[in-house]
mmCIF file of C-alpha atoms in Angstrom:
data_model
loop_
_atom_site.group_PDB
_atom_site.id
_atom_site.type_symbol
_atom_site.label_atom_id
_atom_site.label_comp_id
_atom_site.label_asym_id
_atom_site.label_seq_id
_atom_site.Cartn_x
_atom_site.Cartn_y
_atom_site.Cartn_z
ATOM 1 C CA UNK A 1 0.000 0.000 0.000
ATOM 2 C CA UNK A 2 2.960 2.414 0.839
ATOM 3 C CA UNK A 3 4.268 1.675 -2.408
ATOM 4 C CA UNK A 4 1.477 2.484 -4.258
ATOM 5 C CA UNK A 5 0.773 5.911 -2.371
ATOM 6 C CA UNK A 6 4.442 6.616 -3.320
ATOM 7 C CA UNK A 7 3.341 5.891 -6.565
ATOM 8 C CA UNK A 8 0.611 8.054 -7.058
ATOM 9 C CA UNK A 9 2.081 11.028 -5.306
ATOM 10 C CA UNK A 10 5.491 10.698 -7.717
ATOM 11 C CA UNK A 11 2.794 10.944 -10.505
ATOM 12 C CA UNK A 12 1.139 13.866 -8.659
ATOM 13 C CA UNK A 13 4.323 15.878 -8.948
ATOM 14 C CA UNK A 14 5.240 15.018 -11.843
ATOM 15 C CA UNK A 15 2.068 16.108 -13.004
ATOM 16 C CA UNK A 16 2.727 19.411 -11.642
ATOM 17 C CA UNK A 17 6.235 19.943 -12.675
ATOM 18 C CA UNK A 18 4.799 19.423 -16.212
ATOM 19 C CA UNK A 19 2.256 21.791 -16.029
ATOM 20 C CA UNK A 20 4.442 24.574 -14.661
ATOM 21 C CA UNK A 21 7.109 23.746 -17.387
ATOM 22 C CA UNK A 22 4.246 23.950 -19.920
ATOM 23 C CA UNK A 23 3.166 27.696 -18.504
ATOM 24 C CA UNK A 24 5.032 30.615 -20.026
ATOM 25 C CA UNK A 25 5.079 33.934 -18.792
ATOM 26 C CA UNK A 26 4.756 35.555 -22.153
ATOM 27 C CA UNK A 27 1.843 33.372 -23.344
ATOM 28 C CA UNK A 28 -0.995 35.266 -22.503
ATOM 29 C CA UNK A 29 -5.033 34.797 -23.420
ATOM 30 C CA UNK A 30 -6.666 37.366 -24.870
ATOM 31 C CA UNK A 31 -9.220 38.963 -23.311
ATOM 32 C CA UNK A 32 -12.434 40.107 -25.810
ATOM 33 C CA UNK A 33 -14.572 42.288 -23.321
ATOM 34 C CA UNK A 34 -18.339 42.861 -23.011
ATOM 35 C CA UNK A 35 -17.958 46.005 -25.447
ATOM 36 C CA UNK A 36 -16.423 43.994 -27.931
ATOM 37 C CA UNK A 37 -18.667 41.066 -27.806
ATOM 38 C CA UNK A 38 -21.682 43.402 -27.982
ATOM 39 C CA UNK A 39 -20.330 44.939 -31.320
ATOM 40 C CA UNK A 40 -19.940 41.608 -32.885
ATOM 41 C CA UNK A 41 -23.613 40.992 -31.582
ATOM 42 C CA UNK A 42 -24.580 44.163 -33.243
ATOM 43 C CA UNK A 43 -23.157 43.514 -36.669
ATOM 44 C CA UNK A 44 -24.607 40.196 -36.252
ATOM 45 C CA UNK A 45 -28.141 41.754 -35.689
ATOM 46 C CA UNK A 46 -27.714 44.209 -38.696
ATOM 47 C CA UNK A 47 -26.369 41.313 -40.938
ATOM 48 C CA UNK A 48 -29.236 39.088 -40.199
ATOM 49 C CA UNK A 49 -31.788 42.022 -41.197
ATOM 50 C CA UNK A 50 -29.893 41.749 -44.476
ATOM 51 C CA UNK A 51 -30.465 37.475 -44.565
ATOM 52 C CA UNK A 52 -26.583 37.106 -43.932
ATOM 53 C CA UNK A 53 -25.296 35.119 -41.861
ATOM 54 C CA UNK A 54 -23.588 35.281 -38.619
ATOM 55 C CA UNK A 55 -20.033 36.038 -37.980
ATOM 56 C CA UNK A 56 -17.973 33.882 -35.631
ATOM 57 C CA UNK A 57 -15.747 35.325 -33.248
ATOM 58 C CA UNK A 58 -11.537 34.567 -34.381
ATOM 59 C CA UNK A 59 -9.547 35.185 -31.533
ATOM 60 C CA UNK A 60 -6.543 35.314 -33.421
ATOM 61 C CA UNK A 61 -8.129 38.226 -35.201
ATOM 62 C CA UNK A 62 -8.920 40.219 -31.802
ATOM 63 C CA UNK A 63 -5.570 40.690 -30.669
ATOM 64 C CA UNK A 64 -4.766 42.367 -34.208
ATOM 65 C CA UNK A 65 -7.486 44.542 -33.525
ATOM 66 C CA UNK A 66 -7.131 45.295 -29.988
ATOM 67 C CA UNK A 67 -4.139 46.574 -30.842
ATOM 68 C CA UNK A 68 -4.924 48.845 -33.588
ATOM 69 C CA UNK A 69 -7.506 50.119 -31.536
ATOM 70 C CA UNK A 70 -5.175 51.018 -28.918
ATOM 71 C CA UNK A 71 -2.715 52.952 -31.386
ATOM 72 C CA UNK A 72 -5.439 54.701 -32.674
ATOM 73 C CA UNK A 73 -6.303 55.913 -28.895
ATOM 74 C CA UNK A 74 -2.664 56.482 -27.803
ATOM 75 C CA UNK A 75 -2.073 58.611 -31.094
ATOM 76 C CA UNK A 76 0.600 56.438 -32.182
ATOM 77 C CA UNK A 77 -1.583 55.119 -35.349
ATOM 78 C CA UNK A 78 -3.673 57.973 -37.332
ATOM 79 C CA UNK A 79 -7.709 57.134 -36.904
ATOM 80 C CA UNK A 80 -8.765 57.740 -40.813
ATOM 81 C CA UNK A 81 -11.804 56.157 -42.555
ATOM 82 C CA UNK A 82 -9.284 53.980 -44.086
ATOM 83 C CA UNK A 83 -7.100 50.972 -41.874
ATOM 84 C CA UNK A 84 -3.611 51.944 -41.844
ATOM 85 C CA UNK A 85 -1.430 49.877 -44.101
ATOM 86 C CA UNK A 86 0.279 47.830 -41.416
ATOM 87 C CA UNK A 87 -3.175 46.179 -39.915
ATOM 88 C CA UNK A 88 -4.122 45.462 -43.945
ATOM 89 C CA UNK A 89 -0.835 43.358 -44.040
ATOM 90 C CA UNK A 90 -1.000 42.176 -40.806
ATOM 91 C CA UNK A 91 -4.928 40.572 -41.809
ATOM 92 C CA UNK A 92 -3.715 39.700 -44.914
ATOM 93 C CA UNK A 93 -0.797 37.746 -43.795
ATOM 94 C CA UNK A 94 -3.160 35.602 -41.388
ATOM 95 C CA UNK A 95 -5.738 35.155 -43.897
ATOM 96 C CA UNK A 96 -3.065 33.317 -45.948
ATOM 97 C CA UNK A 97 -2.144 31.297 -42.520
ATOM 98 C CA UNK A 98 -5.918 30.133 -42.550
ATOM 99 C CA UNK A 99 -6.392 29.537 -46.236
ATOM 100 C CA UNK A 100 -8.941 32.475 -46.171
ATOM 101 C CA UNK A 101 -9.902 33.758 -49.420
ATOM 102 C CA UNK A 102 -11.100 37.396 -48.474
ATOM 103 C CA UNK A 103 -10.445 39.984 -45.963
ATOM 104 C CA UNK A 104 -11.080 43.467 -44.885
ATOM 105 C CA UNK A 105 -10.795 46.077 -42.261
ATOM 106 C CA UNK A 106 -13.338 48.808 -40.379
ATOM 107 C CA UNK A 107 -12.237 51.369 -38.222
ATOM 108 C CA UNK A 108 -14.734 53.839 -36.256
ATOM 109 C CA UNK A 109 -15.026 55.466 -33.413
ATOM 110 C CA UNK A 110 -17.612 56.782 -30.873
ATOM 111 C CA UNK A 111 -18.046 59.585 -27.994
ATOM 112 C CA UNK A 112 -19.143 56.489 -25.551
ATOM 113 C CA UNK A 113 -19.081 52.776 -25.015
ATOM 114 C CA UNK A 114 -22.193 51.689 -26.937
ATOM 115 C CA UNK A 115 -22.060 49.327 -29.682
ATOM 116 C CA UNK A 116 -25.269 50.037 -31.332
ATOM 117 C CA UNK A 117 -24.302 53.823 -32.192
ATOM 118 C CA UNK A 118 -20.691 52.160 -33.584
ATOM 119 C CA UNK A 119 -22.373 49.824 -35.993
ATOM 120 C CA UNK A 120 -25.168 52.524 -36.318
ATOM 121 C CA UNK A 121 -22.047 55.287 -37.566
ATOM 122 C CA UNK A 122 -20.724 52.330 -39.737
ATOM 123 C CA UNK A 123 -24.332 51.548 -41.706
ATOM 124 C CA UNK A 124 -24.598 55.217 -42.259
ATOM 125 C CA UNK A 125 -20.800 55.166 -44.360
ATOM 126 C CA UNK A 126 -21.419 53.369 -47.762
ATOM 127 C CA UNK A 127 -18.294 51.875 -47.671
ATOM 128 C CA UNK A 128 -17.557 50.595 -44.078
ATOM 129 C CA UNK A 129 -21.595 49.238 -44.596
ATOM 130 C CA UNK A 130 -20.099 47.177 -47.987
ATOM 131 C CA UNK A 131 -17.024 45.631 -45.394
ATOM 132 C CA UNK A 132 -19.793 44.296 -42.801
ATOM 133 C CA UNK A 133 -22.386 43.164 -45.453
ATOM 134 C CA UNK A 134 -19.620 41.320 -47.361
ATOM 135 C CA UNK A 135 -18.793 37.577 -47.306
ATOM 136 C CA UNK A 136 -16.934 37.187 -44.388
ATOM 137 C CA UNK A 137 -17.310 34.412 -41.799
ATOM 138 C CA UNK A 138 -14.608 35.241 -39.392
ATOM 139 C CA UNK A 139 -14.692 38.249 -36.998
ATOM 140 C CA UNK A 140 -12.318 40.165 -34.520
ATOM 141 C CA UNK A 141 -12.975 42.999 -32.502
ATOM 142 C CA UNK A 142 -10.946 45.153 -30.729
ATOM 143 C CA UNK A 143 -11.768 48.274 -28.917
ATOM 144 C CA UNK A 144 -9.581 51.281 -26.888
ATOM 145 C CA UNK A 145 -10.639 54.087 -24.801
ATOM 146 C CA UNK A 146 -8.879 57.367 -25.172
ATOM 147 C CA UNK A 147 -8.211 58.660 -22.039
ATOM 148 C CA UNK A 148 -7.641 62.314 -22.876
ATOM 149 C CA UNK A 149 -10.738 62.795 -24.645
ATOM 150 C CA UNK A 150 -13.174 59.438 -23.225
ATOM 151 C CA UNK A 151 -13.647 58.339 -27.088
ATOM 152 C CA UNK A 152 -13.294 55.095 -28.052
ATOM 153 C CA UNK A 153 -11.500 53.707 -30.978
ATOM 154 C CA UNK A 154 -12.793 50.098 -32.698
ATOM 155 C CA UNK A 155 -11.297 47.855 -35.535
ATOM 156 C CA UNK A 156 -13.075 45.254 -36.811
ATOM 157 C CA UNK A 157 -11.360 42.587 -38.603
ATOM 158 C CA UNK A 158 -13.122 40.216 -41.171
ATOM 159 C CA UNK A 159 -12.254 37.403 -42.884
ATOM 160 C CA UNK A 160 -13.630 34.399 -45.230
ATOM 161 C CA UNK A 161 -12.412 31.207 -44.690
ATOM 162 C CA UNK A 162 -14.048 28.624 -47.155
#
């Protein structure tokens, strides 16, 4: 019986020691809030008044965006109607790394944190509506607050993977 408790303890710490070895300190989740989740819910809602269908959440795709989102509210990355260049080949470059076929980029931002007035602003702009009405089935959100002015800055990746 002793041997068999030394056994299963040995195994127990083992266990462990693989676990810890298997955790690294730069690995980190990411983290799509409630504001984020409500604006894919919004497109969502708009695209099914259209008969399209949903688009699913890509995590890879939020982190991309987060970060845009927060260069566009630190001032290092200029807000314009347009994505900058480097998000475009940043999406791009993981389309190709999940055999999409299709891709494209919104960028808007609001006075406050309400996701119906950011996909609202984006319906109302003939080309950012085209982006979220087009063929995509792969979404990422990302959103930053500003903290000098309290306006937020969103990007909303898209991509079609067949």
């Amino acid at each position: 019986m002793k041997k068999i408790t030394s056994i299963f303890l040995i195994s127990i710490m083992f266990s462990i020691l693989l676990f810890i070895s298997g955790c690294n300190d730069e690995d980190t989740l990411t983290h799509v809030t409630d504001f984020e989740k409500k604006i894919q819910t919004a497109v969502n809602t708009y695209r099914a008044t259209k008969t399209l269908s949903a688009i699913t959440l890509q995590f890879l795709m939020v982190d991309d965006a987060q970060g845009n989102s927060r260069k566009m509210a630190d001032g290092t990355a200029p807000y314009s109607a347009n994505p900058t260049d480097e998000v475009m080949v940043n999406l791009t470059t993981l389309k190709n790394n999940l055999g999409g076929d299709d891709c494209a980029a919104v960028v808007q931002f609001s006075e406050s944190e309400n996701a119906d007035t950011i996909v609202n602003r984006i319906k109302r702009d003939p080309l950012k509506r085209e982006v979220i009405e087009g063929d995509f089935n792969q979404i990422g959100v990302g959103s930053a607050k500003q903290s000098a002015t309290g306006k937020w800055y969103v990007t909303i990746l898209l991509i079609h993977i067949p």
